[in-house]
Coordinates of C-alpha atoms in Angstrom, one line a residue:
Chain E
M1 CA 9.3 4.1 28.1
T2 CA 12.1 3.0 29.0
R3 CA 15.3 4.1 28.9
A4 CA 16.8 1.7 26.1
G5 CA 13.2 3.0 24.4
L6 CA 11.7 -0.4 24.5
P7 CA 7.8 0.0 25.7
S8 CA 7.3 -1.3 29.3
R9 CA 5.3 -3.8 30.9
A10 CA 4.3 -1.2 33.4
D11 CA 2.1 0.9 30.9
L12 CA 0.1 -1.4 29.6
R13 CA -2.7 -1.7 30.8
P14 CA -4.0 -4.2 33.8
D15 CA -5.6 -6.3 32.3
L16 CA -3.2 -6.0 29.1
A17 CA -0.4 -6.8 30.9
A18 CA -2.3 -9.6 31.6
I19 CA -2.8 -11.5 28.3
A20 CA 0.7 -10.2 28.0
D21 CA 1.8 -12.6 30.0
M22 CA 0.1 -15.6 28.6
I23 CA 2.5 -14.8 25.5
P24 CA 5.4 -16.7 25.2
E25 CA 7.9 -14.6 23.9
G26 CA 8.8 -15.4 19.5
T27 CA 5.7 -16.6 18.8
R28 CA 3.2 -15.7 15.7
V29 CA 0.8 -13.7 16.7
L30 CA -2.6 -11.9 15.4
D31 CA -4.8 -9.3 17.9
I32 CA -7.2 -8.3 16.9
G33 CA -8.6 -5.3 17.3
C34 CA -6.2 -3.8 17.7
G35 CA -6.0 0.1 18.9
D36 CA -3.6 2.1 19.0
G37 CA -1.1 -1.3 19.3
A38 CA 0.4 -0.7 22.7
L39 CA -0.3 -4.1 23.1
L40 CA 1.6 -5.5 19.4
E41 CA 3.9 -3.3 20.1
Y42 CA 5.7 -4.7 23.3
L43 CA 5.4 -7.9 22.4
V44 CA 6.4 -7.2 18.9
K45 CA 9.5 -5.5 20.8
V46 CA 9.7 -6.9 24.2
K47 CA 8.9 -10.3 23.7
Q48 CA 10.5 -10.3 20.1
V49 CA 6.6 -12.1 18.5
D50 CA 5.9 -11.7 14.3
G51 CA 2.9 -9.7 15.5
R52 CA 0.4 -8.8 13.6
G53 CA -2.7 -7.0 13.6
L54 CA -5.8 -6.7 12.9
E55 CA -8.0 -3.5 13.1
L56 CA -11.0 -1.6 12.3
I57 CA -10.4 2.4 12.7
Q58 CA -9.0 3.7 9.9
T59 CA -6.8 6.3 11.8
N60 CA -5.3 3.9 14.4
V61 CA -4.6 1.1 11.9
N62 CA -2.5 4.4 10.0
Q63 CA -1.1 5.7 13.4
C64 CA 0.3 1.7 14.3
V65 CA 1.9 1.4 11.2
A66 CA 3.4 4.7 11.4
R67 CA 5.3 2.7 14.9
G68 CA 6.8 0.4 12.3
L69 CA 3.5 -2.4 13.4
S70 CA 1.6 -5.2 10.8
V71 CA -1.0 -4.2 10.7
V72 CA -4.3 -4.2 9.0
Q73 CA -7.8 -2.3 8.5
G74 CA -10.6 -4.5 8.5
D75 CA -13.1 -6.4 10.1
A76 CA -13.2 -8.9 12.8
D77 CA -16.9 -10.5 11.5
T78 CA -16.2 -10.3 7.9
D79 CA -12.4 -10.4 7.4
L80 CA -11.0 -13.2 9.2
S81 CA -12.1 -16.3 6.9
E82 CA -9.1 -14.8 4.6
Y83 CA -6.6 -16.5 6.8
P84 CA -5.6 -19.7 6.4
S85 CA -5.8 -22.5 9.1
G86 CA -3.6 -22.6 12.1
I87 CA -1.9 -20.1 11.1
F88 CA -0.7 -17.9 13.3
D89 CA 0.5 -19.2 18.0
I90 CA -2.0 -17.2 19.0
V91 CA -5.3 -15.0 18.0
I92 CA -5.9 -12.7 20.4
L93 CA -9.8 -10.1 21.3
S94 CA -9.2 -8.6 23.2
Q95 CA -12.6 -6.6 25.0
T96 CA -13.9 -6.8 21.5
I97 CA -15.8 -9.9 20.7
Q98 CA -18.8 -8.2 22.7
A99 CA -18.6 -5.5 20.2
T100 CA -19.2 -7.9 17.0
W101 CA -22.1 -8.5 15.1
Q102 CA -21.0 -12.2 15.3
P103 CA -20.0 -13.4 18.4
E104 CA -20.7 -17.2 17.5
Y105 CA -18.7 -17.4 14.3
V106 CA -15.9 -14.7 15.2
L107 CA -14.8 -17.8 18.4
N108 CA -14.5 -20.6 15.5
E109 CA -12.1 -18.3 13.7
L110 CA -10.3 -17.2 15.7
L111 CA -9.9 -21.5 17.2
R112 CA -9.4 -22.2 12.6
I113 CA -6.2 -19.5 13.2
G114 CA -5.1 -19.5 16.1
K115 CA -3.4 -22.5 17.5
R116 CA -4.9 -20.7 20.7
S117 CA -7.1 -18.0 21.8
I118 CA -7.4 -15.1 24.5
V119 CA -10.4 -13.9 24.7
S120 CA -11.0 -10.7 27.4
F121 CA -14.2 -9.0 27.9
P122 CA -16.7 -8.0 30.7
N123 CA -19.4 -9.8 32.6
F124 CA -22.5 -8.6 32.3
G125 CA -23.0 -11.8 34.7
H126 CA -21.4 -9.5 37.9
W127 CA -23.9 -8.1 40.8
R128 CA -23.3 -4.2 39.8
V129 CA -24.8 -4.8 36.3
R130 CA -27.7 -7.3 38.3
A131 CA -28.3 -4.5 40.6
S132 CA -28.7 -2.0 38.5
L133 CA -31.4 -4.0 36.3
V134 CA -33.1 -5.4 39.1
L135 CA -32.9 -2.9 41.7
K136 CA -33.5 0.3 39.8
G137 CA -34.9 -1.1 36.1
R138 CA -32.0 0.6 34.3
M139 CA -29.7 -0.5 31.9
P140 CA -26.3 -0.3 33.9
V141 CA -23.5 1.6 33.9
T142 CA -20.7 0.4 35.2
R143 CA -16.5 1.2 35.3
A144 CA -16.5 -1.7 32.9
L145 CA -19.3 -1.3 31.0
D146 CA -19.4 2.5 30.7
H147 CA -21.5 3.9 28.0
T148 CA -25.4 4.1 28.0
W149 CA -27.2 1.5 26.5
Y150 CA -27.9 4.5 23.1
D151 CA -24.5 4.9 22.8
T152 CA -22.9 1.6 23.3
P153 CA -20.9 -0.9 20.5
N154 CA -20.9 -3.5 22.5
I155 CA -24.7 -5.3 20.9
H156 CA -23.5 -8.8 23.0
L157 CA -22.5 -8.7 25.6
C158 CA -22.7 -11.3 27.6
T159 CA -22.0 -13.4 31.3
I160 CA -18.7 -15.9 32.1
S161 CA -21.1 -18.1 32.0
D162 CA -22.7 -17.4 28.8
F163 CA -19.0 -17.0 26.9
L164 CA -18.1 -20.3 29.2
A165 CA -21.4 -22.3 26.9
L166 CA -20.6 -21.2 23.6
A167 CA -16.7 -22.4 24.3
K168 CA -18.0 -25.8 24.8
K169 CA -19.7 -25.1 21.8
S170 CA -17.7 -24.1 19.8
G171 CA -15.5 -27.5 21.5
A172 CA -12.5 -24.6 22.7
R173 CA -10.2 -26.0 25.1
I174 CA -10.3 -23.9 28.2
E175 CA -6.1 -23.8 29.4
K176 CA -6.4 -20.6 31.7
A177 CA -8.5 -18.2 32.9
Q178 CA -8.2 -15.2 35.3
T179 CA -11.0 -12.4 36.7
L180 CA -10.5 -9.0 36.0
D181 CA -11.4 -5.9 38.5
G182 CA -12.9 -3.0 37.2
D183 CA -9.4 -1.8 37.4
G184 CA -8.1 -4.7 34.7
H185 CA -6.7 -6.5 37.8
T186 CA -6.0 -9.9 37.6
R187 CA -6.9 -13.2 40.0
S188 CA -6.8 -16.9 37.9
L189 CA -10.5 -18.5 38.1
R190 CA -10.8 -21.4 39.9
A191 CA -12.9 -24.1 39.4
E192 CA -15.9 -21.5 41.4
A193 CA -17.5 -20.3 38.5
W194 CA -20.6 -19.3 39.1
K195 CA -18.8 -17.1 41.7
A196 CA -16.4 -15.5 39.1
N197 CA -19.7 -14.8 37.0
I198 CA -20.8 -12.5 40.4
F199 CA -18.1 -11.3 41.6
A200 CA -16.2 -10.4 38.4
E201 CA -16.2 -6.9 36.3
G202 CA -14.2 -8.9 33.0
A203 CA -12.8 -11.8 32.7
I204 CA -9.5 -13.4 30.0
F205 CA -9.4 -16.4 28.8
L206 CA -7.0 -18.5 27.6
M207 CA -8.3 -21.7 24.9
A208 CA -7.6 -24.2 22.3
K209 CA -9.3 -25.6 19.7
N210 CA -10.3 -29.6 20.7
Chain T
M1 CA 13.3 13.2 -43.9
S2 CA 16.0 13.4 -41.2
E3 CA 18.7 11.7 -40.1
T4 CA 19.4 13.6 -37.2
L5 CA 17.0 14.3 -35.1
I6 CA 15.8 13.1 -32.0
P7 CA 13.7 14.2 -30.2
R8 CA 13.4 16.7 -27.1
F9 CA 13.2 14.2 -23.9
L10 CA 16.3 12.2 -25.2
R11 CA 18.5 14.9 -24.9
P12 CA 18.8 16.0 -22.0
M13 CA 19.5 19.7 -21.0
K14 CA 21.2 19.0 -17.7
A15 CA 21.6 22.2 -15.3
P16 CA 24.8 22.1 -14.4
G17 CA 25.6 20.5 -10.6
E18 CA 22.3 18.5 -11.4
N19 CA 22.4 15.4 -10.2
A20 CA 21.8 14.0 -13.6
G21 CA 22.1 10.2 -13.3
Y22 CA 23.9 7.1 -15.2
A23 CA 23.1 5.0 -18.1
L24 CA 24.3 1.5 -17.7
E25 CA 24.7 0.1 -21.9
L26 CA 24.1 -3.7 -21.7
G27 CA 25.4 -5.2 -24.6
P28 CA 24.7 -8.2 -26.7
E29 CA 26.1 -10.5 -23.4
H30 CA 23.3 -8.9 -21.3
P31 CA 20.2 -9.8 -23.8
L32 CA 16.4 -8.9 -22.3
V33 CA 14.2 -12.1 -23.4
L34 CA 10.9 -10.1 -22.8
D35 CA 6.9 -12.0 -22.2
S36 CA 6.5 -12.1 -26.1
G37 CA 9.8 -13.7 -26.6
K38 CA 11.4 -11.4 -28.3
V39 CA 15.1 -10.2 -26.7
L40 CA 16.1 -6.6 -26.6
S41 CA 19.4 -6.2 -27.1
P42 CA 21.4 -4.4 -26.5
L43 CA 19.6 -2.4 -23.6
T44 CA 20.2 0.9 -22.1
I45 CA 19.5 2.0 -18.4
A46 CA 19.3 5.6 -17.3
Y47 CA 18.4 6.0 -14.2
I48 CA 19.9 8.1 -10.7
T49 CA 20.7 7.2 -7.4
Y50 CA 20.9 8.8 -4.0
G51 CA 22.9 8.0 -0.2
T52 CA 25.9 5.4 -0.7
L53 CA 25.5 1.3 -0.6
N54 CA 26.3 0.8 3.0
A55 CA 29.0 -2.1 3.0
E56 CA 26.7 -4.5 4.0
R57 CA 24.9 -3.3 0.7
S58 CA 21.2 -4.0 3.0
N59 CA 20.1 -0.4 3.3
A60 CA 18.8 -0.3 -0.7
V61 CA 15.9 1.2 -2.0
L62 CA 14.5 0.6 -5.4
I63 CA 11.6 4.0 -5.9
T64 CA 10.0 3.0 -9.3
H65 CA 8.0 4.6 -11.6
A66 CA 3.9 5.7 -12.6
L67 CA 3.0 5.2 -16.7
T68 CA 5.0 9.6 -17.6
G69 CA 7.2 9.2 -14.1
D70 CA 11.1 9.1 -14.7
Q71 CA 14.3 8.4 -12.6
F72 CA 14.3 12.4 -11.1
V73 CA 12.3 11.6 -8.3
A74 CA 14.0 14.2 -6.4
S75 CA 16.2 16.2 -8.9
T76 CA 15.3 19.1 -11.0
H77 CA 13.4 17.9 -14.3
P78 CA 15.9 17.9 -17.5
V79 CA 13.5 19.2 -19.7
T80 CA 10.4 20.8 -17.7
G81 CA 13.3 22.5 -14.4
K82 CA 10.6 21.3 -12.2
P83 CA 11.7 19.8 -8.5
G84 CA 11.8 15.5 -9.0
W85 CA 8.3 14.2 -8.9
W86 CA 8.8 13.2 -5.2
D87 CA 11.0 15.6 -4.0
L88 CA 8.6 15.9 -0.4
A89 CA 9.1 11.8 0.4
V90 CA 13.0 11.9 -0.9
G91 CA 15.5 13.3 0.3
P92 CA 18.3 13.4 3.1
G93 CA 16.1 14.2 6.6
K94 CA 12.5 13.4 4.3
P95 CA 11.0 9.2 5.2
I96 CA 12.4 8.1 2.2
D97 CA 15.7 9.4 4.0
T98 CA 18.9 9.9 2.1
D99 CA 21.1 9.8 4.6
R100 CA 20.2 6.1 5.8
F101 CA 19.6 4.4 2.9
F102 CA 20.7 4.3 -1.3
V103 CA 17.8 5.1 -3.4
I104 CA 17.9 4.1 -6.9
C105 CA 15.0 5.3 -9.2
A106 CA 14.9 4.0 -12.7
N107 CA 13.6 4.9 -16.1
V108 CA 11.7 2.2 -16.8
L109 CA 11.7 -0.4 -20.0
G110 CA 9.7 1.2 -23.1
G111 CA 9.6 4.9 -21.5
C112 CA 12.0 7.7 -23.2
M113 CA 14.3 9.6 -20.5
G114 CA 17.7 7.4 -21.6
T115 CA 15.4 3.7 -21.1
T116 CA 15.6 2.0 -24.2
G117 CA 12.7 2.5 -25.9
P118 CA 10.6 2.9 -29.4
A119 CA 12.3 6.3 -29.6
S120 CA 15.5 3.9 -28.9
I121 CA 17.5 3.2 -31.9
D122 CA 17.2 -0.5 -33.5
P123 CA 19.8 -2.1 -33.9
A124 CA 19.0 -3.9 -36.4
T125 CA 17.6 -1.1 -38.4
G126 CA 19.6 2.7 -37.5
K127 CA 16.5 3.9 -37.2
I128 CA 14.0 4.7 -34.5
Y129 CA 11.9 2.4 -33.3
G130 CA 8.6 2.9 -34.0
L131 CA 6.4 0.7 -33.4
N132 CA 8.9 -2.1 -34.3
F133 CA 9.5 -2.2 -30.9
P134 CA 8.8 -4.8 -29.6
L135 CA 6.0 -4.8 -26.1
V136 CA 6.4 -5.0 -23.5
T137 CA 5.4 -5.5 -19.8
I138 CA 5.5 -5.1 -16.2
R139 CA 6.8 -8.4 -15.4
D140 CA 10.3 -6.5 -18.4
M141 CA 10.5 -4.1 -16.2
V142 CA 11.2 -5.9 -13.9
R143 CA 13.5 -7.9 -14.9
A144 CA 15.4 -4.9 -16.0
Q145 CA 15.8 -3.5 -13.1
A146 CA 16.9 -6.7 -11.7
M147 CA 19.7 -6.6 -14.3
L148 CA 20.0 -3.0 -12.9
L149 CA 20.4 -4.1 -9.9
D150 CA 23.0 -7.6 -10.8
Q151 CA 25.1 -5.0 -12.5
L152 CA 25.1 -1.9 -9.0
G153 CA 26.7 -5.6 -6.9
I154 CA 23.1 -4.9 -4.8
E155 CA 21.4 -9.1 -4.3
K156 CA 18.8 -7.6 -1.6
L157 CA 17.0 -5.1 -1.8
L158 CA 15.6 -3.3 1.4
C159 CA 12.4 -2.3 0.3
V160 CA 10.5 -1.8 -3.4
I161 CA 8.7 1.0 -3.5
G162 CA 6.3 3.0 -6.0
G163 CA 3.1 4.5 -6.6
S164 CA 0.3 3.7 -9.3
M165 CA 2.0 1.8 -12.1
G166 CA 5.0 2.3 -9.7
G167 CA 2.7 -0.2 -7.0
M168 CA 2.0 -2.7 -10.0
Q169 CA 6.2 -3.3 -10.5
A170 CA 6.4 -3.2 -6.7
L171 CA 4.1 -6.0 -6.4
Q172 CA 5.9 -7.6 -9.5
W173 CA 9.3 -7.4 -8.0
A174 CA 7.6 -9.7 -5.1
A175 CA 6.4 -12.4 -7.0
T176 CA 9.1 -12.4 -9.3
Y177 CA 11.8 -12.3 -6.8
P178 CA 10.6 -12.7 -3.4
E179 CA 14.3 -13.4 -2.6
R180 CA 15.6 -10.3 -3.9
V181 CA 12.9 -7.7 -1.6
F182 CA 13.0 -8.3 1.8
S183 CA 9.9 -5.1 2.0
A184 CA 7.9 -4.0 -0.2
M185 CA 5.3 -0.6 -0.1
P186 CA 2.9 -0.6 -3.3
I187 CA 0.6 2.5 -3.4
A188 CA -2.0 3.2 -5.0
T189 CA -2.3 0.3 -7.0
G190 CA -3.8 -3.3 -8.0
A191 CA -2.7 -6.3 -8.8
R192 CA -4.6 -5.8 -12.2
H193 CA -6.0 -3.6 -14.6
S194 CA -9.5 -2.5 -14.2
A195 CA -11.8 -2.8 -17.6
Q196 CA -12.1 1.3 -16.6
N197 CA -8.4 1.7 -17.1
I198 CA -8.3 -0.1 -20.1
A199 CA -11.1 1.4 -21.3
F200 CA -9.1 4.9 -19.8
H201 CA -6.3 4.5 -22.2
E202 CA -7.2 3.1 -25.0
V203 CA -9.3 6.8 -25.8
G204 CA -5.5 8.1 -24.7
R205 CA -3.7 5.5 -26.9
Q206 CA -7.0 6.1 -29.9
A207 CA -6.8 9.6 -29.5
I208 CA -3.1 9.8 -30.9
M209 CA -3.0 7.2 -33.1
A210 CA -6.0 9.7 -34.6
D211 CA -3.1 12.8 -34.6
P212 CA -2.4 13.1 -38.8
D213 CA 1.5 13.4 -36.9
W214 CA 1.1 10.4 -35.2
R215 CA 2.0 8.5 -38.8
G216 CA 1.9 5.2 -38.2
G217 CA 3.7 5.6 -35.8
D218 CA 7.2 6.1 -38.4
Y219 CA 7.0 10.1 -36.7
N220 CA 10.6 10.6 -36.2
S221 CA 11.4 9.8 -40.2
F222 CA 8.7 12.6 -40.8
D223 CA 10.3 15.2 -38.2
V224 CA 7.2 15.6 -36.0
H225 CA 5.3 14.6 -33.1
P226 CA 1.3 13.5 -32.7
S227 CA 1.4 16.6 -30.0
K228 CA -2.3 17.6 -30.3
G229 CA -2.6 13.2 -29.9
L230 CA -1.1 12.6 -27.0
A231 CA -1.9 16.0 -25.3
V232 CA -6.0 15.0 -25.5
A233 CA -4.7 11.7 -24.2
R234 CA -2.7 13.3 -21.4
M235 CA -5.7 15.9 -20.1
A236 CA -8.2 12.6 -20.2
A237 CA -6.5 10.3 -17.7
H238 CA -5.0 13.5 -15.8
I239 CA -9.6 14.1 -14.5
T240 CA -8.4 10.4 -13.8
Y241 CA -5.8 11.2 -11.3
L242 CA -8.3 13.6 -10.5
S243 CA -11.7 13.5 -8.3
E244 CA -14.7 14.8 -8.5
A245 CA -15.1 16.6 -4.9
A246 CA -10.5 18.1 -6.0
L247 CA -12.0 19.2 -9.5
Q248 CA -15.1 20.7 -7.9
R249 CA -12.7 22.8 -5.2
K250 CA -10.0 23.7 -7.5
F251 CA -12.1 25.0 -10.3
G252 CA -16.0 24.5 -10.0
R253 CA -17.1 26.7 -12.8
E254 CA -14.5 29.5 -12.3
L255 CA -14.2 31.5 -16.2
Q256 CA -10.9 32.1 -17.2
D257 CA -9.3 35.2 -17.6
R258 CA -13.6 36.7 -18.3
Q259 CA -16.2 38.3 -16.9
A260 CA -18.6 35.8 -19.1
L261 CA -18.8 33.4 -21.6
S262 CA -18.0 33.9 -25.3
F263 CA -20.6 32.1 -26.9
G264 CA -17.5 29.8 -28.9
F265 CA -15.4 27.3 -27.8
D266 CA -13.0 29.3 -26.1
A267 CA -11.6 27.6 -22.8
D268 CA -13.6 29.8 -20.5
F269 CA -13.8 27.6 -17.6
Q270 CA -10.8 27.4 -15.9
I271 CA -11.0 23.8 -15.4
E272 CA -10.7 23.1 -19.6
S273 CA -7.7 26.0 -19.1
Y274 CA -6.1 23.3 -16.8
L275 CA -6.3 20.5 -18.4
R276 CA -5.5 22.5 -22.4
H277 CA -1.8 23.6 -20.3
Q278 CA -1.6 20.1 -18.4
G279 CA -1.5 18.8 -21.9
M280 CA 0.2 20.3 -23.5
T281 CA 3.3 20.7 -21.2
F282 CA 3.7 17.1 -21.5
V283 CA 4.1 16.5 -24.7
D284 CA 7.8 18.4 -24.5
R285 CA 9.0 15.6 -22.2
F286 CA 7.2 13.0 -23.0
D287 CA 7.6 10.5 -27.0
A288 CA 4.3 9.6 -28.3
N289 CA 4.5 6.3 -28.7
S290 CA 6.3 5.7 -25.1
Y291 CA 2.8 6.1 -23.9
L292 CA 1.7 4.0 -26.0
Y293 CA 3.9 0.9 -25.1
I294 CA 3.5 1.6 -21.4
T295 CA 0.7 2.1 -21.2
R296 CA -0.3 -1.5 -23.0
A297 CA 2.0 -3.1 -20.1
M298 CA -0.4 -1.3 -17.6
D299 CA -3.3 -2.7 -18.8
Y300 CA -1.7 -6.5 -19.9
F301 CA -0.9 -6.1 -16.3
D302 CA -2.1 -9.3 -14.0
L303 CA -0.6 -10.3 -11.3
A304 CA -3.0 -13.2 -10.8
A305 CA -3.3 -15.0 -13.9
D306 CA -0.4 -17.1 -13.5
F307 CA -1.2 -18.5 -11.1
D308 CA -5.1 -19.3 -11.7
G309 CA -6.0 -16.5 -11.4
V310 CA -5.6 -17.3 -7.6
L311 CA -3.7 -13.8 -6.4
A312 CA -2.5 -16.0 -2.8
E313 CA -0.8 -18.2 -4.7
A314 CA 1.5 -15.2 -6.4
F315 CA 3.2 -15.0 -3.5
R316 CA 3.3 -18.2 -1.2
G317 CA 5.5 -18.1 0.6
T318 CA 6.8 -15.0 1.1
K319 CA 9.0 -13.4 3.8
A320 CA 8.8 -10.1 2.2
R321 CA 7.2 -7.2 4.1
F322 CA 4.0 -5.8 2.5
C323 CA 2.5 -2.3 2.9
L324 CA 0.1 -1.2 1.1
V325 CA -2.1 2.1 0.2
S326 CA -4.8 4.0 -1.3
F327 CA -6.7 6.9 -1.0
T328 CA -9.7 7.2 -0.2
S329 CA -11.2 9.1 -3.0
D330 CA -8.1 7.9 -5.0
W331 CA -11.0 6.4 -8.2
L332 CA -8.2 4.7 -10.5
F333 CA -6.9 2.3 -7.8
P334 CA -9.6 1.9 -5.5
T335 CA -9.2 1.1 -2.2
S336 CA -11.5 -2.0 -2.6
E337 CA -8.4 -3.8 -5.7
N338 CA -6.2 -2.1 -2.7
K339 CA -7.3 -4.3 0.2
R340 CA -8.0 -6.7 -2.7
I341 CA -3.8 -7.4 -2.7
A342 CA -4.1 -7.1 0.9
H343 CA -6.7 -10.4 1.5
A344 CA -4.5 -12.2 -1.0
L345 CA -0.9 -11.4 1.4
N346 CA -2.8 -12.4 4.3
A347 CA -4.5 -15.3 3.4
S348 CA -0.6 -16.7 2.1
G349 CA 0.4 -15.7 5.8
A350 CA 2.9 -12.5 4.7
N351 CA 3.8 -10.3 6.8
V352 CA 1.4 -6.9 5.2
S353 CA -0.5 -3.9 6.4
F354 CA -2.6 -2.4 4.3
V355 CA -3.5 1.9 5.0
E356 CA -6.4 4.1 3.7
I357 CA -5.5 7.6 3.7
E358 CA -8.2 10.2 4.1
S359 CA -8.3 12.4 1.1
D360 CA -10.3 14.4 -1.6
R361 CA -7.0 15.0 -4.2
G362 CA -7.8 11.5 -6.2
H363 CA -4.9 9.4 -7.7
D364 CA -2.4 11.1 -7.4
A365 CA -2.8 11.7 -3.6
F366 CA 0.2 10.3 -3.5
L367 CA 2.4 12.1 -5.1
L368 CA 1.6 15.1 -3.0
D369 CA 1.5 16.4 1.2
E370 CA 0.0 13.9 2.4
P371 CA 1.2 14.0 5.9
E372 CA -0.3 10.6 6.9
L373 CA 2.2 8.9 3.5
F374 CA 5.0 10.4 4.8
Q375 CA 4.4 8.8 8.1
V376 CA 2.8 5.4 7.6
M377 CA 6.2 5.4 5.0
Q378 CA 8.5 6.3 7.9
G379 CA 7.5 4.5 10.2
F380 CA 7.4 1.7 8.0
L381 CA 10.5 1.8 6.6
G382 CA 12.3 2.2 9.5
S383 CA 11.0 -0.8 11.0
A384 CA 12.1 -2.5 8.0
A385 CA 15.6 -1.1 8.3
S386 CA 16.1 -1.9 12.1
A387 CA 14.5 -5.4 11.2
R388 CA 17.0 -6.2 9.4
G389 CA 19.6 -4.2 11.4
V390 CA 20.5 -1.3 9.1
K391 CA 21.7 0.6 11.1

């Protein structure tokens, strides 16, 4: 916290800070899987967004509301259908799509209820992941994917190329793309998506429906 | 026949120095037109306030009470001498901070602690209303509260907050007077009374009506009170306020002041003794006809009914912020009922929070020491206050 009692960008996880930078001030934002509300609180207090959260874990929800945030307990897999179309300027789904039961449905709902959507996820095409499978024959455990196969919440992992294919199928237009390294630091993702698919540990996409 | 008889609950024993509240008398120039089409006038609204209304008149918080609650939210109860029913939540430095907010709580229409109800005098006959009192609804209660706010010069509430039937009133406030509600916190409630809840209320009403002392609702004329029936109603209702787990934890099969079963119908078990005590103490502070009228108001409550059954329509375009709270072991107003409201608010694009709190204490949890509830309350009220610019 800074002197003024405002949350500071420097205290945000780097990938969340990168997402925060994509969000214009004063917009209406839904953060799906908002966790303890760190990003949402920053957006509401520093960027004056009209922010809402949807979070699966009840203790996180209660913590968010006690912080003065507007958060509803709910499940991205089932509860997005109740939101009207285009109600939010931006919908955020950070490090969550790979843990949903129906990633395609969730992505379509995102594109429906938000004028723009931001999705971030770990890249299963990263060379360490490939190496672990090819050389060791074991399910990969990396900085970005730090769970064993038997306790991971990540049931629908994908590569950057996989995600781009789904985004195309869903009629999404990519407006901005960034890669993430293992510490969550960003680099902008250019035309060489194949390179990113090998060397990036994660990615963030800002999209709109075509 | 006794002409002078006034039920005990109508003349509160004021403790010296205690905040006993006020009574607003509204004459024929302020008639209350009820949902039934009938007109209620004159009207008395008994209420209590804490804290100070700021110059901008922007820090008013209305607390709406439950079925058997009253305006004594944070003051010693004038009849029972017990602390206010939400003493834990309301006071200086407490989650509903009376150092910061101007807190108002009024006895509901149809109640028996000073607001006009079936135990009031019917101006048409000069006798106690009894069953001549018109049926009132949750919306009628809210209309009466709005009349009180008009008199207090409060245009818009910072927050309307209440549990159970108080939550119904908070929802009704947001639906009926969207421009007068900056935020609402309905706790452990529903947007309609379920079949099961109507069923329990009907059991209670039948118990009262089956008491020979009820006398068709005219018991005041006979100087009696259907205390046995009202006590049974309270006992049945009280079970619905708890949970199986809490009953088991608190009482189990423990015996009351005895080593062995009596082989009779005494209160052998602690739970029986507890319920009898709850029933007996309740009749000292509550009017049987009020119980009939208020339970009926809850039964009639269905917020979506005026909007072709679409609850989201009740909140269309609302700018109010909402915070809904449920408790895991509440089977009277379960999480699913509260969540239904949250879904409707989401669908109408409203600013809504929904919190479910883990507790085994059933519906009553909202009145008890639940730190998580208080944290949420403080966080929600605090953010509403800062959004409205209340210092």
